[in-house]
Amino acid sequence: MASSCGQKVPTNLKLKNELDTISYCLGVDVANSLKRGKFKEINYEAFIKGMDDILTEKKTLIKQDTLKFIVNDYFRKLQEKGLQKNLEEGQKFMEENKKREGVTTTESGLQYEIITEGTGKYASDSSLVLTHYRGTLIDGTVFDSSYDRGQPIEIALNGVIKGWTEGLQLIKEGGKVKLYIPIELGYGVNVRPGGMIEPNMALIFEVELIEVKSNPKN
């Protein structure tokens, strides 16, 4: 997070006592919250002035009943900007990706590459399955991985995003598939606040179907 006014930040600050330590910890905590809110820069002088006015019970430069409206409106604008950006980037990625050799596109818009077909049973749209997976953003950033945790996950295919429900029916037990999931088959705007997945993001999953535990296709 950058300063918008070039204020100097101490680089050799020493935490000499408990007050120093808790003050620094609070600063880190607030900064993490701001970062999750997608703030790219901040005017430290105005920021510190706002904190000081409250802590020393001074009159704030903006009426307190107006502050919440200003902050909410700013976040709304940030979200709208992010929604459009993610939508355009996701659509562009999917459009280019479908042209690659080996990528198949279904009627729903799901794109996939079968890495290994598998030799066991097929799953149905309501199967309980055991899987290993790795999820990435379209820029390659890993946001979740059962491989990293060293533990496969058991899921019901009628309780996951549509891209998974459809995609895991394309391979048999023992198979592995790479799924390119468009916004409408992913999380859409219903994402966990503060997580790596933002609203309107296209996603990529590499999924291994280890076992179909129930309701397999015949």
Short mmCIF file of C-alpha atoms in Angstrom, two decimals:
data_model
loop_
_atom_site.label_atom_id
_atom_site.label_comp_id
_atom_site.label_asym_id
_atom_site.label_seq_id
_atom_site.Cartn_x
_atom_site.Cartn_y
_atom_site.Cartn_z
CA MET A 1 0.00 0.00 0.00
CA ALA A 2 1.48 3.29 -1.09
CA SER A 3 1.29 6.77 0.36
CA SER A 4 -0.39 9.30 -1.89
CA CYS A 5 1.49 12.27 -0.45
CA GLY A 6 5.02 10.90 -0.11
CA GLN A 7 4.99 10.92 3.69
CA LYS A 8 8.04 9.35 5.26
CA VAL A 9 7.53 6.12 7.15
CA PRO A 10 10.13 5.14 9.79
CA THR A 11 12.18 2.17 8.60
CA ASN A 12 14.15 1.54 11.79
CA LEU A 13 11.37 1.81 14.37
CA LYS A 14 12.14 -0.04 17.60
CA LEU A 15 9.37 -1.43 19.78
CA LYS A 16 10.61 -0.50 23.24
CA ASN A 17 7.58 -1.25 25.39
CA GLU A 18 4.11 -2.77 25.44
CA LEU A 19 2.47 0.41 24.13
CA ASP A 20 4.85 0.49 21.16
CA THR A 21 4.12 -3.16 20.43
CA ILE A 22 0.33 -2.95 20.64
CA SER A 23 0.34 0.27 18.60
CA TYR A 24 2.32 -1.44 15.86
CA CYS A 25 0.05 -4.50 15.97
CA LEU A 26 -3.03 -2.30 15.62
CA GLY A 27 -1.41 -0.59 12.63
CA VAL A 28 -0.78 -3.94 10.95
CA ASP A 29 -4.33 -5.07 11.68
CA VAL A 30 -5.88 -1.91 10.22
CA ALA A 31 -3.60 -2.11 7.16
CA ASN A 32 -4.61 -5.73 6.55
CA SER A 33 -8.26 -4.68 6.64
CA LEU A 34 -7.58 -1.87 4.17
CA LYS A 35 -5.67 -4.25 1.90
CA ARG A 36 -8.57 -6.70 1.90
CA GLY A 37 -10.74 -3.75 0.91
CA LYS A 38 -8.55 -3.32 -2.20
CA PHE A 39 -7.08 0.02 -1.16
CA LYS A 40 -4.05 0.73 -3.35
CA GLU A 41 -2.91 3.94 -1.69
CA ILE A 42 -3.74 6.10 1.29
CA ASN A 43 -3.01 9.62 2.50
CA TYR A 44 -1.30 8.86 5.81
CA GLU A 45 -1.56 12.45 7.01
CA ALA A 46 -5.34 12.50 6.60
CA PHE A 47 -5.60 8.94 7.95
CA ILE A 48 -3.68 9.75 11.14
CA LYS A 49 -5.61 13.01 11.53
CA GLY A 50 -8.86 11.06 11.46
CA MET A 51 -7.63 8.63 14.12
CA ASP A 52 -6.29 11.43 16.28
CA ASP A 53 -9.56 13.38 16.12
CA ILE A 54 -11.46 10.38 17.44
CA LEU A 55 -8.93 9.28 20.06
CA THR A 56 -8.51 12.81 21.43
CA GLU A 57 -12.24 13.58 21.10
CA LYS A 58 -11.76 16.49 18.72
CA LYS A 59 -14.39 17.66 16.26
CA THR A 60 -14.03 15.67 13.06
CA LEU A 61 -13.60 17.45 9.73
CA ILE A 62 -16.63 15.58 8.39
CA LYS A 63 -19.81 15.01 10.36
CA GLN A 64 -19.84 11.50 11.77
CA ASP A 65 -23.30 10.73 10.40
CA THR A 66 -21.88 11.46 6.93
CA LEU A 67 -18.69 9.40 7.32
CA LYS A 68 -20.38 6.02 6.95
CA PHE A 69 -22.16 7.12 3.77
CA ILE A 70 -18.88 8.34 2.23
CA VAL A 71 -17.04 5.11 3.07
CA ASN A 72 -19.87 2.86 1.85
CA ASP A 73 -20.18 4.85 -1.37
CA TYR A 74 -16.43 4.58 -1.98
CA PHE A 75 -16.49 0.81 -1.44
CA ARG A 76 -19.49 0.51 -3.76
CA LYS A 77 -17.58 2.30 -6.52
CA LEU A 78 -14.53 0.09 -5.94
CA GLN A 79 -16.69 -3.02 -6.13
CA GLU A 80 -18.43 -1.93 -9.32
CA LYS A 81 -15.10 -1.16 -10.93
CA GLY A 82 -13.72 -4.54 -9.84
CA LEU A 83 -16.82 -6.40 -11.04
CA GLN A 84 -16.52 -4.97 -14.52
CA LYS A 85 -12.76 -5.52 -14.68
CA ASN A 86 -13.05 -9.16 -13.59
CA LEU A 87 -15.93 -9.75 -15.98
CA GLU A 88 -14.02 -8.41 -18.97
CA GLU A 89 -10.80 -10.23 -18.07
CA GLY A 90 -12.66 -13.51 -17.52
CA GLN A 91 -14.53 -13.27 -20.82
CA LYS A 92 -11.34 -12.45 -22.69
CA PHE A 93 -9.51 -15.39 -21.11
CA MET A 94 -12.28 -17.86 -21.93
CA GLU A 95 -12.53 -16.59 -25.50
CA GLU A 96 -8.80 -17.06 -26.08
CA ASN A 97 -8.54 -20.31 -24.15
CA LYS A 98 -11.18 -22.13 -26.22
CA LYS A 99 -8.97 -21.72 -29.28
CA ARG A 100 -6.16 -23.77 -27.75
CA GLU A 101 -5.55 -27.27 -29.04
CA GLY A 102 -6.93 -29.89 -26.67
CA VAL A 103 -9.54 -27.63 -25.07
CA THR A 104 -13.18 -28.65 -25.49
CA THR A 105 -16.14 -26.36 -24.82
CA THR A 106 -19.51 -27.74 -23.70
CA GLU A 107 -22.95 -26.25 -24.42
CA SER A 108 -22.95 -24.58 -21.00
CA GLY A 109 -19.69 -22.77 -21.73
CA LEU A 110 -17.50 -24.99 -19.56
CA GLN A 111 -14.07 -25.60 -21.07
CA TYR A 112 -12.00 -28.64 -20.20
CA GLU A 113 -8.95 -30.74 -20.98
CA ILE A 114 -8.95 -34.41 -20.03
CA ILE A 115 -5.53 -35.24 -18.63
CA THR A 116 -6.35 -38.85 -17.73
CA GLU A 117 -9.68 -40.50 -18.59
CA GLY A 118 -9.64 -43.01 -15.74
CA THR A 119 -10.82 -46.61 -15.77
CA GLY A 120 -13.45 -46.84 -13.04
CA LYS A 121 -17.03 -45.65 -12.68
CA TYR A 122 -18.53 -42.39 -13.85
CA ALA A 123 -20.07 -40.01 -11.35
CA SER A 124 -23.60 -38.62 -11.62
CA ASP A 125 -24.70 -35.08 -10.81
CA SER A 126 -25.58 -36.18 -7.26
CA SER A 127 -22.64 -38.48 -6.54
CA LEU A 128 -20.56 -38.32 -3.41
CA VAL A 129 -16.95 -38.32 -4.62
CA LEU A 130 -13.42 -38.23 -3.25
CA THR A 131 -11.18 -35.77 -5.06
CA HIS A 132 -7.83 -34.04 -5.07
CA TYR A 133 -7.78 -30.60 -6.66
CA ARG A 134 -5.87 -27.40 -7.23
CA GLY A 135 -7.68 -24.14 -7.91
CA THR A 136 -6.04 -21.15 -9.59
CA LEU A 137 -7.03 -17.73 -10.84
CA ILE A 138 -6.58 -17.08 -14.56
CA ASP A 139 -3.19 -15.47 -13.81
CA GLY A 140 -1.96 -18.74 -12.28
CA THR A 141 -2.27 -17.72 -8.62
CA VAL A 142 -3.18 -20.76 -6.49
CA PHE A 143 -6.07 -19.96 -4.15
CA ASP A 144 -6.78 -23.45 -2.83
CA SER A 145 -5.21 -26.89 -3.05
CA SER A 146 -6.00 -30.19 -1.38
CA TYR A 147 -2.59 -31.37 -2.63
CA ASP A 148 -0.90 -28.72 -0.52
CA ARG A 149 -2.90 -29.83 2.52
CA GLY A 150 -1.99 -33.45 1.79
CA GLN A 151 -5.60 -34.56 2.19
CA PRO A 152 -8.21 -35.34 -0.49
CA ILE A 153 -11.70 -33.96 0.00
CA GLU A 154 -15.05 -35.72 -0.09
CA ILE A 155 -17.82 -33.70 -1.74
CA ALA A 156 -21.35 -34.10 -3.08
CA LEU A 157 -21.60 -33.00 -6.70
CA ASN A 158 -25.02 -31.45 -6.10
CA GLY A 159 -23.50 -29.13 -3.50
CA VAL A 160 -20.69 -27.48 -5.46
CA ILE A 161 -20.40 -24.91 -8.24
CA LYS A 162 -21.96 -25.89 -11.57
CA GLY A 163 -18.60 -26.14 -13.29
CA TRP A 164 -17.54 -28.89 -10.90
CA THR A 165 -20.85 -30.75 -11.13
CA GLU A 166 -20.61 -30.90 -14.91
CA GLY A 167 -16.86 -31.30 -15.17
CA LEU A 168 -16.46 -34.29 -12.87
CA GLN A 169 -18.97 -36.28 -14.91
CA LEU A 170 -16.59 -36.12 -17.88
CA ILE A 171 -14.06 -38.58 -16.44
CA LYS A 172 -14.07 -41.93 -14.68
CA GLU A 173 -12.58 -42.90 -11.34
CA GLY A 174 -8.82 -42.50 -11.49
CA GLY A 175 -9.12 -39.76 -14.09
CA LYS A 176 -7.95 -36.17 -13.98
CA VAL A 177 -9.44 -33.16 -15.73
CA LYS A 178 -8.56 -29.49 -16.04
CA LEU A 179 -11.64 -27.28 -15.86
CA TYR A 180 -11.83 -23.71 -17.12
CA ILE A 181 -14.91 -22.35 -15.42
CA PRO A 182 -16.66 -19.22 -16.69
CA ILE A 183 -18.27 -16.80 -14.28
CA GLU A 184 -21.80 -18.17 -14.69
CA LEU A 185 -20.65 -21.71 -13.77
CA GLY A 186 -18.47 -20.56 -10.87
CA TYR A 187 -19.12 -18.41 -7.82
CA GLY A 188 -20.43 -15.37 -9.69
CA VAL A 189 -20.71 -12.52 -7.20
CA ASN A 190 -21.30 -14.84 -4.23
CA VAL A 191 -17.77 -15.08 -2.90
CA ARG A 192 -16.31 -15.05 0.60
CA PRO A 193 -15.46 -11.46 1.62
CA GLY A 194 -11.72 -10.87 1.83
CA GLY A 195 -10.84 -14.08 -0.02
CA MET A 196 -8.60 -14.43 -3.06
CA ILE A 197 -11.57 -15.15 -5.31
CA GLU A 198 -13.24 -11.89 -6.24
CA PRO A 199 -16.75 -11.47 -7.68
CA ASN A 200 -17.10 -12.21 -11.40
CA MET A 201 -13.87 -14.19 -11.70
CA ALA A 202 -13.34 -17.04 -14.14
CA LEU A 203 -11.48 -19.90 -12.44
CA ILE A 204 -9.29 -22.88 -13.29
CA PHE A 205 -9.37 -26.21 -11.45
CA GLU A 206 -7.27 -29.31 -11.96
CA VAL A 207 -9.28 -32.13 -10.41
CA GLU A 208 -8.48 -35.79 -9.82
CA LEU A 209 -11.48 -38.09 -9.35
CA ILE A 210 -10.15 -40.60 -6.86
CA GLU A 211 -13.35 -42.47 -6.01
CA VAL A 212 -17.07 -42.36 -6.73
CA LYS A 213 -18.66 -43.30 -3.42
CA SER A 214 -22.34 -43.26 -4.40
CA ASN A 215 -24.82 -42.74 -7.28
CA PRO A 216 -22.47 -43.62 -10.17
CA LYS A 217 -23.66 -43.69 -13.74
CA ASN A 218 -24.26 -47.15 -15.05
#
